[in-house]
Coordinates of C-alpha atoms in Angstrom, one line a residue:
Chain X
X12 CA 4.8 -5.5 8.8
X13 CA 1.9 -4.1 10.8
X14 CA -0.9 -6.6 11.1
X15 CA -4.5 -5.3 11.2
X16 CA -7.0 -7.7 12.7
X17 CA -10.7 -7.1 12.0
X18 CA -13.5 -8.7 14.0
X19 CA -15.9 -10.2 13.6
X20 CA -15.6 -11.6 10.2
X21 CA -19.4 -11.3 9.6
X22 CA -21.9 -8.9 11.2
X23 CA -25.6 -9.5 10.7
X24 CA -27.9 -6.6 11.7
X25 CA -31.4 -5.4 11.1
X26 CA -32.2 -2.2 9.1
X27 CA -32.2 0.9 11.4
X28 CA -29.7 -0.7 14.0
X29 CA -26.3 0.7 14.9
X30 CA -23.3 -1.4 14.0
X31 CA -19.6 -1.2 14.8
X32 CA -16.6 -2.7 13.1
X33 CA -13.4 -3.3 15.0
X34 CA -9.9 -3.1 13.7
X35 CA -6.8 -3.9 15.9
X36 CA -3.2 -3.0 14.9
X37 CA -0.2 -5.0 16.0
X38 CA 1.6 -1.9 17.2
X39 CA 0.8 1.8 17.9
X40 CA 0.0 3.6 14.6
X41 CA -1.5 6.7 16.1
X42 CA -4.5 7.6 13.9
X43 CA -3.0 6.4 10.6
X44 CA -6.0 4.2 9.8
X45 CA -8.5 4.5 7.1
X46 CA -11.8 2.7 6.4
X47 CA -13.3 1.4 3.1
X48 CA -16.5 0.0 1.9
X49 CA -16.5 -2.5 -1.0
X50 CA -19.9 -3.5 -2.5
X51 CA -20.1 -6.7 -4.5
X52 CA -18.2 -6.4 -7.8
X53 CA -17.3 -2.8 -6.9
X54 CA -14.1 -0.9 -6.0
X55 CA -13.4 0.0 -2.5
X56 CA -14.6 3.4 -1.5
X57 CA -13.0 5.5 1.2
X58 CA -15.4 6.2 4.1
X59 CA -13.2 7.6 6.9
X60 CA -9.5 8.8 6.9
X61 CA -7.1 9.2 9.8
X62 CA -9.4 7.2 12.2
X63 CA -12.1 9.8 12.4
X64 CA -12.1 12.4 9.6
X65 CA -15.2 12.4 7.5
X66 CA -15.1 12.2 3.7
X67 CA -17.1 14.4 1.4
X68 CA -20.1 12.6 -0.1
X69 CA -20.1 9.9 2.5
X70 CA -23.3 9.7 4.5
X71 CA -23.1 11.1 8.0
X72 CA -24.2 7.9 9.5
X73 CA -20.6 6.6 9.1
X74 CA -18.1 7.7 11.8
X75 CA -14.8 6.5 13.1
X76 CA -13.0 6.5 16.3
X77 CA -9.9 5.3 18.1
X78 CA -6.1 5.8 18.3
X79 CA -3.1 3.8 19.0
X80 CA -4.0 0.1 18.3
X81 CA -7.9 0.0 18.6
X82 CA -10.1 1.5 16.1
X83 CA -13.9 1.4 15.3
X84 CA -16.0 2.2 12.3
X85 CA -19.6 2.9 13.3
X86 CA -22.7 3.1 11.2
X87 CA -25.8 4.6 12.7
X88 CA -29.1 3.3 11.5
X89 CA -27.9 0.8 8.9
X90 CA -29.6 0.8 5.5
X91 CA -29.8 -2.0 2.9
X92 CA -27.3 -0.2 0.7
X93 CA -24.7 -0.7 3.4
X94 CA -24.4 -4.4 2.5
X95 CA -20.8 -4.7 1.7
X96 CA -17.3 -5.7 3.0
X97 CA -15.5 -3.2 5.2
X98 CA -11.8 -2.9 5.4
X99 CA -9.3 -1.0 7.5
X100 CA -5.9 0.1 6.2
X101 CA -2.8 1.6 7.7
X102 CA -0.4 4.0 6.2
X103 CA 1.7 4.5 9.4
X104 CA 4.6 2.5 7.8
X105 CA 5.5 0.5 4.7
X106 CA 4.3 -1.9 3.6
X107 CA 0.8 -0.4 3.9
X108 CA -1.5 -3.2 5.0
X109 CA -5.2 -3.9 5.1
X110 CA -7.3 -5.8 7.6
X111 CA -9.0 -9.1 6.5
X112 CA -12.3 -7.3 6.3
X113 CA -15.8 -7.6 7.8
X114 CA -18.8 -8.6 5.8
X115 CA -22.0 -6.8 6.7
X116 CA -25.2 -8.7 6.3
X117 CA -28.7 -7.4 6.7
X118 CA -31.2 -9.5 8.5
Chain B
X26 CA -13.9 15.3 -11.0
X27 CA -11.1 12.8 -10.1
X28 CA -11.2 9.6 -12.2
X29 CA -8.8 6.8 -12.6
X30 CA -9.6 4.6 -15.8
X31 CA -7.9 1.3 -15.9
X32 CA -7.2 -0.9 -18.9
X33 CA -9.4 -3.9 -19.7
X34 CA -9.3 -7.5 -18.5
X35 CA -6.3 -9.7 -19.6
X36 CA -6.1 -13.4 -20.2
X37 CA -2.4 -14.4 -20.1
X38 CA -0.3 -17.6 -20.3
X39 CA 1.9 -18.7 -17.5
X40 CA 5.3 -17.2 -17.8
X41 CA 4.1 -14.2 -19.8
X42 CA 4.1 -10.5 -18.7
X43 CA 1.4 -8.0 -18.6
X44 CA 1.2 -4.2 -18.3
X45 CA -1.8 -2.6 -16.8
X46 CA -2.6 1.1 -17.2
X47 CA -4.3 3.6 -15.0
X48 CA -5.2 7.0 -16.7
X49 CA -5.8 9.8 -14.3
X50 CA -8.0 12.8 -15.0
X51 CA -9.4 15.7 -12.9
X52 CA -6.3 16.5 -10.8
X53 CA -2.6 17.3 -11.0
X54 CA -1.1 13.9 -11.9
X55 CA 2.4 14.7 -10.7
X56 CA 1.2 15.7 -7.2
X57 CA -0.2 12.4 -5.8
X58 CA 1.2 9.0 -5.3
X59 CA -0.5 6.3 -7.3
X60 CA -1.1 3.1 -5.3
X61 CA -1.4 -0.4 -6.6
X62 CA -3.5 -3.1 -4.8
X63 CA -4.1 -6.7 -5.5
X64 CA -7.3 -8.5 -4.7
X65 CA -7.9 -12.3 -4.9
X66 CA -11.0 -14.1 -3.7
X67 CA -10.4 -15.1 -0.1
X68 CA -7.2 -13.1 0.2
X69 CA -8.5 -9.6 0.8
X70 CA -6.6 -6.6 -0.3
X71 CA -2.8 -6.5 -0.7
X72 CA -0.7 -3.4 -1.2
X73 CA 1.7 -3.9 -4.0
X74 CA 3.4 -0.5 -3.9
X75 CA 3.3 3.1 -5.1
X76 CA 4.8 5.6 -7.5
X77 CA 4.9 9.3 -7.4
X78 CA 4.6 10.4 -11.1
X79 CA 6.2 13.7 -10.6
X80 CA 9.5 12.2 -9.5
X81 CA 9.3 8.6 -10.4
X82 CA 10.1 7.7 -6.8
X83 CA 8.6 4.3 -6.0
X84 CA 8.1 2.1 -3.0
X85 CA 7.4 -1.7 -3.2
X86 CA 6.1 -4.2 -0.9
X87 CA 9.0 -6.7 -0.5
X88 CA 6.5 -9.5 -1.4
X89 CA 6.1 -8.0 -4.9
X90 CA 9.7 -6.9 -5.7
X91 CA 10.8 -8.7 -8.8
X92 CA 7.2 -9.2 -9.8
X93 CA 5.8 -5.7 -10.2
X94 CA 7.4 -2.6 -11.8
X95 CA 5.7 0.8 -11.8
X96 CA 6.2 3.5 -14.5
X97 CA 4.4 6.8 -15.1
X98 CA 4.0 8.9 -18.3
X99 CA 3.3 12.5 -17.4
X100 CA 2.6 13.4 -21.0
X101 CA -0.6 11.2 -20.9
X102 CA -1.2 11.3 -17.1
X103 CA -1.0 7.5 -17.2
X104 CA 0.6 5.1 -14.6
X105 CA 1.5 1.6 -15.4
X106 CA 2.2 -1.6 -13.6
X107 CA 4.2 -4.3 -15.3
X108 CA 3.8 -7.8 -13.9
X109 CA 6.4 -10.4 -15.0
X110 CA 6.6 -14.2 -15.0
X111 CA 3.0 -14.7 -14.4
X112 CA 1.7 -17.8 -12.5
X113 CA -1.7 -18.8 -11.3
X114 CA -1.1 -16.9 -8.1
X115 CA -1.0 -13.6 -10.0
X116 CA -4.7 -14.2 -11.2
X117 CA -6.5 -11.3 -9.4
X118 CA -8.2 -8.0 -9.7
X119 CA -5.6 -5.2 -9.7
X120 CA -6.6 -1.7 -8.6
X121 CA -4.9 1.7 -8.8
X122 CA -5.7 4.4 -6.3
X123 CA -4.8 7.9 -5.6
X124 CA -2.8 8.9 -2.5
X125 CA -1.7 7.1 0.6
X126 CA -5.2 7.0 2.0
X127 CA -6.6 5.7 -1.3
X128 CA -9.2 8.5 -1.8
X129 CA -10.0 7.5 -5.3
X130 CA -10.0 4.1 -7.0
X131 CA -9.9 2.8 -10.5
X132 CA -12.5 0.3 -11.6
X133 CA -10.0 -2.6 -11.4
X134 CA -8.3 -4.8 -14.0
X135 CA -8.9 -8.5 -13.9
X136 CA -5.9 -10.6 -14.8
X137 CA -6.4 -14.3 -15.4
X138 CA -3.4 -16.6 -15.9
X139 CA -4.3 -19.8 -17.4
X140 CA -2.7 -22.4 -19.8

């Protein structure tokens, strides 16, 4: 199985700052990585697909980059509504797997 | 608009079975895989498997083979996941989602297994 390691477990930033989430795959997965946001008591929401492709309806402050084994989700100018857990997920091979998540806190 | 509407919360006894439904609207049901995901507190998100309603092809995470079984009813645009021989380890929120990059999600179904 492909292991996705997200770091750090918790990120604490002030409103307006830029934040980056890291996701590392245990093997080369090209760009078959997707990012999700999950707010408290909510369902996950797709933010970015295939490492860097934007999703309709998602604010432009969310962007993704990376290929191979190292991937990054960036949020420009964090807002209070961005408080959530963030997960990466690969569909390069079965079984699809998720990273353990990073919790975003606002100072 | 695309929507996935899941069935309500279930309280089950150990050893019982449960069937969760996921009704799809707003798109061609047969054209997209339906994914199933498990979430327990402290355990993150786990992919259970997927089914393609148009063909009934399914892929299962080895970890859930024998536990989960997927079906789909094209006449009602509804996908189902049957969970058997429930234990406390099966207590979780279960989600359905559309497509291999999970573009749309249901609201989740809480399954609680307790004597």
